[in-house]
């Protein structure tokens, strides 16, 4: 299996895991919204926040896939070593984890502040 195939599989697996975590977080937030009796303006604001976060998430995933495609194309053009490709993938994974953590923290803070 080529490094590009491995990178694509790793990115697909990472995206799937991230989508599952994100969907679980959104489901919990939506369940909390439904279980609470709050005024409709607050509910609408929370729904808009969740929709905005979902949009940001999709944009980040698209950017990650674009970077992976650029890396693949660079690999084909310049034939970097496997080590360089691994370092690039590791850096992309780290950046994606940091974005995911920041996004989840923001969502949890928003949900907590809505409940307070």
N, CA and C of each residue as an Amber inpcrd file, in Angstrom:
protein
   348
   0.8550000  -1.1720000   0.0000000   0.0000000   0.0000000   0.0000000
   0.9040000   1.2390000   0.0000000   0.6140000   2.1850000  -0.8750000
   1.4530000   3.3760000  -0.9850000   1.1950000   4.3230000   0.1890000
   2.1120000   5.2590000   0.3460000   1.9840000   6.2350000   1.4290000
   0.7340000   7.0910000   1.2200000   0.3870000   7.3450000  -0.0520000
  -0.8220000   8.1300000  -0.3200000  -2.0620000   7.3610000   0.1170000
  -2.0890000   6.0640000  -0.1910000  -3.2330000   5.2490000   0.2230000
  -3.3350000   5.1980000   1.7400000  -2.1870000   5.0430000   2.3940000
  -2.1830000   5.0120000   3.8550000  -2.6530000   6.3440000   4.4170000
  -2.1860000   7.4300000   3.8150000  -2.5910000   8.7610000   4.2830000
  -4.0860000   8.9650000   4.0890000  -4.5970000   8.5430000   2.9220000
  -6.0370000   8.6780000   2.6720000  -6.8470000   7.8550000   3.6690000
  -6.4020000   6.6170000   3.9180000  -7.1150000   5.7690000   4.8790000
  -7.0670000   6.3720000   6.2750000  -5.8850000   6.8850000   6.6510000
  -5.7550000   7.4950000   7.9760000  -6.6670000   8.7120000   8.0910000
  -6.7060000   9.5390000   7.0580000  -7.5690000  10.7220000   7.0930000
  -9.0430000  10.3390000   7.1070000  -9.4000000   9.3360000   6.3280000
 -10.7960000   8.8880000   6.3160000 -11.1950000   8.3480000   7.6860000
 -10.3110000   7.5650000   8.2900000 -10.5960000   7.0080000   9.6140000
 -10.6900000   8.1300000  10.6470000  -9.7520000   9.0810000  10.5760000
  -9.7620000  10.2010000  11.5070000 -11.0350000  11.0240000  11.3260000
 -11.4260000  11.2590000  10.0810000 -12.6400000  12.0370000   9.8310000
 -13.8650000  11.3110000  10.3770000 -13.9270000   9.9970000  10.1760000
 -15.0590000   9.2190000  10.6660000 -15.1390000   9.2950000  12.1890000
 -14.0060000   9.1370000  12.8600000 -14.0030000   9.2140000  14.3220000
 -14.4270000  10.6010000  14.7810000 -13.9020000  11.6190000  14.1080000
 -14.2360000  12.9810000  14.4970000 -15.7280000  13.2520000  14.2880000
 -16.2670000  12.7860000  13.1700000 -17.6920000  12.9730000  12.9160000
 -18.5330000  12.2630000  13.9720000 -18.1080000  11.0830000  14.3880000
 -18.8510000  10.3550000  15.4200000 -18.8290000  11.1210000  16.7390000
 -17.6370000  11.6380000  17.1070000 -17.5470000  12.4170000  18.3500000
 -18.3880000  13.6820000  18.2530000 -18.3050000  14.3380000  17.1170000
 -19.0440000  15.5820000  16.9380000 -20.5490000  15.3210000  16.9540000
 -20.9910000  14.2750000  16.2690000 -22.4130000  13.9260000  16.2780000
 -22.8920000  13.5920000  17.6870000 -22.0760000  12.8850000  18.4470000
 -22.4470000  12.5530000  19.8260000 -22.5790000  13.8270000  20.6570000
 -21.6420000  14.7660000  20.4730000 -21.6990000  16.0180000  21.2150000
 -22.9470000  16.8080000  20.8230000 -23.2420000  16.8610000  19.5240000
 -24.4350000  17.5790000  19.0850000 -25.7080000  16.9090000  19.5920000
 -25.7270000  15.5880000  19.5920000 -26.8990000  14.8630000  20.0950000
 -27.1270000  15.1670000  21.5690000 -26.0320000  15.1530000  22.3520000
 -26.1670000  15.4810000  23.7780000 -26.6920000  16.9010000  23.9520000
 -26.1680000  17.8210000  23.1680000 -26.6030000  19.2130000  23.2800000
 -28.0730000  19.3530000  22.8870000 -28.4600000  18.6770000  21.8190000
 -29.8530000  18.7490000  21.3890000 -30.7880000  18.0960000  22.4030000
 -30.3720000  16.9810000  22.9960000 -31.1830000  16.3410000  24.0350000
 -31.3410000  17.2660000  25.2320000 -30.2540000  17.9440000  25.5870000
 -30.3230000  18.8700000  26.7140000 -31.2860000  20.0170000  26.4010000
 -31.2280000  20.5120000  25.1790000 -32.1410000  21.5880000  24.7920000
 -33.5960000  21.1360000  24.8640000 -33.8400000  19.9230000  24.4040000
 -35.2080000  19.4140000  24.4090000 -35.6990000  19.1290000  25.8240000
 -34.8070000  18.7320000  26.7090000 -35.2360000  18.3650000  28.0570000
 -35.4580000  19.5870000  28.9490000 -34.8310000  20.6760000  28.6070000
 -35.0020000  21.8830000  29.4220000 -36.2050000  22.6800000  28.9530000
 -36.8550000  23.3190000  29.8950000 -37.9520000  24.2110000  29.5370000
 -37.4310000  25.6350000  29.6320000 -37.0230000  26.1470000  28.4820000
 -36.5130000  27.5170000  28.4100000 -37.2950000  28.2480000  27.3410000
 -37.1700000  29.5440000  27.3540000 -37.9430000  30.3090000  26.3710000
 -37.4330000  30.0420000  24.9630000 -38.2650000  30.2800000  23.9970000
 -37.9440000  29.9280000  22.6120000 -36.7760000  30.7400000  22.0670000
 -36.5680000  31.9350000  22.5480000 -35.4390000  32.7420000  22.0700000
 -34.1140000  32.0900000  22.4580000 -34.0370000  31.5720000  23.6760000
 -32.8170000  30.9010000  24.1260000 -32.5970000  29.6220000  23.3370000
 -33.6530000  28.8630000  23.1250000 -33.5480000  27.6370000  22.3250000
 -33.0500000  27.9520000  20.9200000 -33.6070000  28.9790000  20.3240000
 -33.2220000  29.3410000  18.9590000 -31.7560000  29.7660000  18.9110000
 -31.3150000  30.5280000  19.8990000 -29.9120000  30.9530000  19.9390000
 -28.9880000  29.7440000  20.0660000 -29.3700000  28.7960000  20.8910000
 -28.5540000  27.5890000  21.0570000 -28.5290000  26.7740000  19.7690000
 -29.6600000  26.6740000  19.1020000 -29.7070000  25.9360000  17.8250000
 -28.8390000  26.6210000  16.7690000 -28.8940000  27.9500000  16.7440000
 -28.0620000  28.6840000  15.7960000 -26.5840000  28.4620000  16.0930000
 -26.2290000  28.4300000  17.3750000 -24.8420000  28.1670000  17.7600000
 -24.4210000  26.7790000  17.2970000 -25.2660000  25.7900000  17.5220000
 -24.9430000  24.4260000  17.0880000 -24.8120000  24.3520000  15.5690000
 -25.6810000  25.0390000  14.8560000 -25.5990000  25.0400000  13.3910000
 -24.3070000  25.7050000  12.9270000 -23.9420000  26.8040000  13.5750000
 -22.6960000  27.4890000  13.2300000 -21.4950000  26.5900000  13.5070000
 -21.5130000  25.8870000  14.6280000 -20.4090000  24.9920000  14.9560000
 -20.3220000  23.8420000  13.9620000 -21.4570000  23.3410000  13.5440000
 -21.4610000  22.2610000  12.5430000 -20.8630000  22.7680000  11.2250000
 -21.2260000  23.9850000  10.8250000 -20.6770000  24.5690000   9.6060000
 -19.1620000  24.7420000   9.7230000 -18.7000000  25.2570000  10.8600000
 -17.2610000  25.4100000  11.0760000 -16.5590000  24.0620000  11.0050000
 -17.1790000  23.0610000  11.5990000 -16.6190000  21.7090000  11.5890000
 -16.4720000  21.2000000  10.1570000 -17.5060000  21.3790000   9.3550000
 -17.4530000  20.9290000   7.9660000 -16.3730000  21.6730000   7.1980000
 -16.2410000  22.9740000   7.4490000 -15.2100000  23.7540000   6.7720000
 -13.8160000  23.2810000   7.1820000 -13.6310000  22.9670000   8.4560000
 -12.3380000  22.4720000   8.9190000 -12.0210000  21.1180000   8.3080000
 -13.0130000  20.2580000   8.2070000 -12.7850000  18.9480000   7.5990000
 -12.4360000  19.0960000   6.1260000 -13.1290000  20.0060000   5.4360000
 -12.8060000  20.2490000   4.0330000 -11.3770000  20.7680000   3.8900000
 -10.9830000  21.6720000   4.7780000  -9.6210000  22.2030000   4.7310000
  -8.5990000  21.0970000   4.9810000  -8.9030000  20.2050000   5.9310000
  -7.9950000  19.1000000   6.2260000  -7.8500000  18.1980000   5.0000000
  -8.9570000  17.8920000   4.3440000  -8.8940000  17.0540000   3.1470000
  -8.1540000  17.7670000   2.0170000  -8.3400000  19.0790000   1.9090000
  -7.6050000  19.8420000   0.8990000  -6.1050000  19.7770000   1.1580000
  -5.7120000  19.9090000   2.4300000  -4.2850000  19.8120000   2.7700000
  -3.7450000  18.4310000   2.4430000  -4.5390000  17.4090000   2.7030000
  -4.0970000  16.0490000   2.3950000  -3.9210000  15.8760000   0.8890000
  -4.8200000  16.4570000   0.1220000  -4.7040000  16.3700000  -1.3350000
  -3.4660000  17.1190000  -1.8220000  -3.2090000  18.2860000  -1.2640000
  -2.0060000  19.0370000  -1.6280000  -0.7650000  18.2240000  -1.2740000
  -0.7730000  17.6170000  -0.1070000   0.3680000  16.7890000   0.3010000
   0.5620000  15.6310000  -0.6710000  -0.5310000  15.0250000  -1.0940000
  -0.4430000  13.9240000  -2.0460000   0.1390000  14.4070000  -3.3660000
  -0.3290000  15.5560000  -3.8320000   0.1740000  16.0960000  -5.0940000
   1.6480000  16.4670000  -4.9880000   2.0330000  17.0580000  -3.8680000
   3.4440000  17.3780000  -3.6620000   4.2840000  16.1140000  -3.6550000
   3.7430000  15.0990000  -3.0410000   4.4620000  13.8250000  -3.0020000
   4.6880000  13.3070000  -4.4170000   3.6630000  13.3850000  -5.2280000
   3.7910000  12.9100000  -6.6020000   4.7800000  13.7630000  -7.3920000
   4.8010000  15.0730000  -7.1320000   5.6980000  15.9640000  -7.8690000
   7.1440000  15.8740000  -7.3950000   7.3230000  15.8110000  -6.0950000
   8.6670000  15.9100000  -5.5330000   9.1680000  14.6290000  -4.8940000
   8.3300000  13.6560000  -4.7710000   8.6850000  12.3770000  -4.1400000
   9.4200000  12.5690000  -2.8120000   8.7710000  13.2120000  -1.8180000
   9.4350000  13.3530000  -0.5160000   9.5950000  11.9810000   0.1350000
  10.4570000  11.9170000   1.0870000  10.6860000  10.6490000   1.7650000
   9.4640000  10.2590000   2.5690000   9.3800000   8.9930000   2.8960000
   8.2760000   8.5240000   3.7310000   8.2750000   9.2510000   5.0690000
   9.4560000   9.5450000   5.5840000   9.5500000  10.2430000   6.8710000
   8.9190000  11.6300000   6.7750000   9.1750000  12.3410000   5.7060000
   8.5880000  13.6740000   5.5320000   7.0670000  13.5800000   5.4400000
   6.5790000  12.5750000   4.7450000   5.1280000  12.3860000   4.6380000
   4.5300000  12.0600000   5.9990000   5.2070000  11.2110000   6.7660000
   4.7140000  10.8780000   8.1120000   4.6980000  12.1140000   9.0040000
   5.7360000  12.9410000   8.9000000   5.7860000  14.1620000   9.7050000
   4.6490000  15.1080000   9.3230000   4.3840000  15.2140000   8.0320000
   3.2820000  16.0590000   7.5760000   1.9500000  15.5520000   8.1160000
   1.7200000  14.2520000   8.0290000   0.4760000  13.6780000   8.5500000
   0.3720000  13.8630000  10.0580000   1.4760000  13.6770000  10.7670000
   1.4620000  13.8530000  12.2230000   1.1220000  15.2980000  12.5750000
   1.7040000  16.2460000  11.8550000   1.4200000  17.6550000  12.1040000
  -0.0460000  17.9680000  11.8190000  -0.5720000  17.4190000  10.7340000
  -1.9790000  17.6510000  10.4070000  -2.8890000  17.0420000  11.4650000
  -2.5460000  15.8580000  11.9510000  -3.3600000  15.2350000  13.0100000
  -3.3530000  16.0900000  14.2720000  -2.1750000  16.5880000  14.6440000
  -2.0620000  17.4270000  15.8330000  -2.9070000  18.6920000  15.6760000
  -2.7950000  19.3530000  14.5270000  -3.5800000  20.5620000  14.3000000
  -5.0740000  20.2650000  14.3380000  -5.4860000  19.1530000  13.7490000
  -6.9030000  18.7860000  13.7420000  -7.3870000  18.4960000  15.1630000
  -6.5860000  17.7680000  15.9500000  -6.9750000  17.4940000  17.3400000
  -7.1180000  18.7890000  18.1280000  -6.1990000  19.7260000  17.9130000
  -6.2720000  20.9970000  18.6260000  -7.5400000  21.7580000  18.2380000
  -7.8860000  21.7510000  16.9490000  -9.1220000  22.4170000  16.5210000
 -10.3470000  21.7280000  17.1080000 -10.3320000  20.4030000  17.1150000
 -11.4640000  19.6570000  17.6630000 -11.6290000  19.9570000  19.1500000
 -10.5260000  19.9440000  19.8830000 -10.5850000  20.2260000  21.3150000
 -11.1200000  21.6290000  21.5700000 -10.6480000  22.5940000  20.8030000
 -11.1060000  23.9710000  20.9820000 -12.5940000  24.0900000  20.6650000
 -13.0210000  23.4240000  19.6140000 -14.4270000  23.4800000  19.2210000
 -15.3210000  22.8270000  20.2780000 -14.9150000  21.6660000  20.7710000
 -15.7100000  20.9880000  21.7920000 -15.7550000  21.8010000  23.0790000
 -14.6430000  22.4150000  23.4320000 -14.6090000  23.2490000  24.6330000
 -15.5680000  24.4240000  24.4820000 -15.5400000  25.0720000  23.2970000
 -16.4610000  26.1930000  23.0690000 -17.9070000  25.7420000  23.1740000
 -18.2140000  24.6110000  22.5800000 -19.5900000  24.1080000  22.6060000
 -20.0210000  23.7940000  24.0320000 -19.1460000  23.1400000  24.7850000
 -19.4850000  22.8030000  26.1670000 -19.6590000  24.0560000  27.0070000
 -18.8110000  25.0650000  26.7840000 -18.9410000  26.3150000  27.5320000
 -20.2530000  27.0160000  27.1890000 -20.6090000  27.0160000  25.9140000
 -21.8640000  27.6430000  25.5060000 -23.0590000  26.9130000  26.1070000
 -23.0160000  25.6000000  26.0790000 -24.1160000  24.8160000  26.6300000
 -24.1990000  25.0270000  28.1390000 -23.0500000  25.0610000  28.8040000
 -23.0300000  25.2870000  30.2510000 -23.5770000  26.6670000  30.5860000
 -23.2060000  27.6680000  29.7860000 -23.6790000  29.0190000  30.0770000
 -25.1770000  29.1480000  29.8050000 -25.6880000  28.3530000  28.8680000
 -27.1260000  28.3620000  28.6080000 -27.8850000  27.7510000  29.7830000
 -27.2980000  26.7470000  30.4100000 -27.9620000  26.0720000  31.5200000
 -27.8880000  26.8640000  32.8110000 -26.9470000  27.7990000  32.8900000
 -26.7440000  28.5610000  34.1260000 -27.7500000  29.6650000  34.2760000
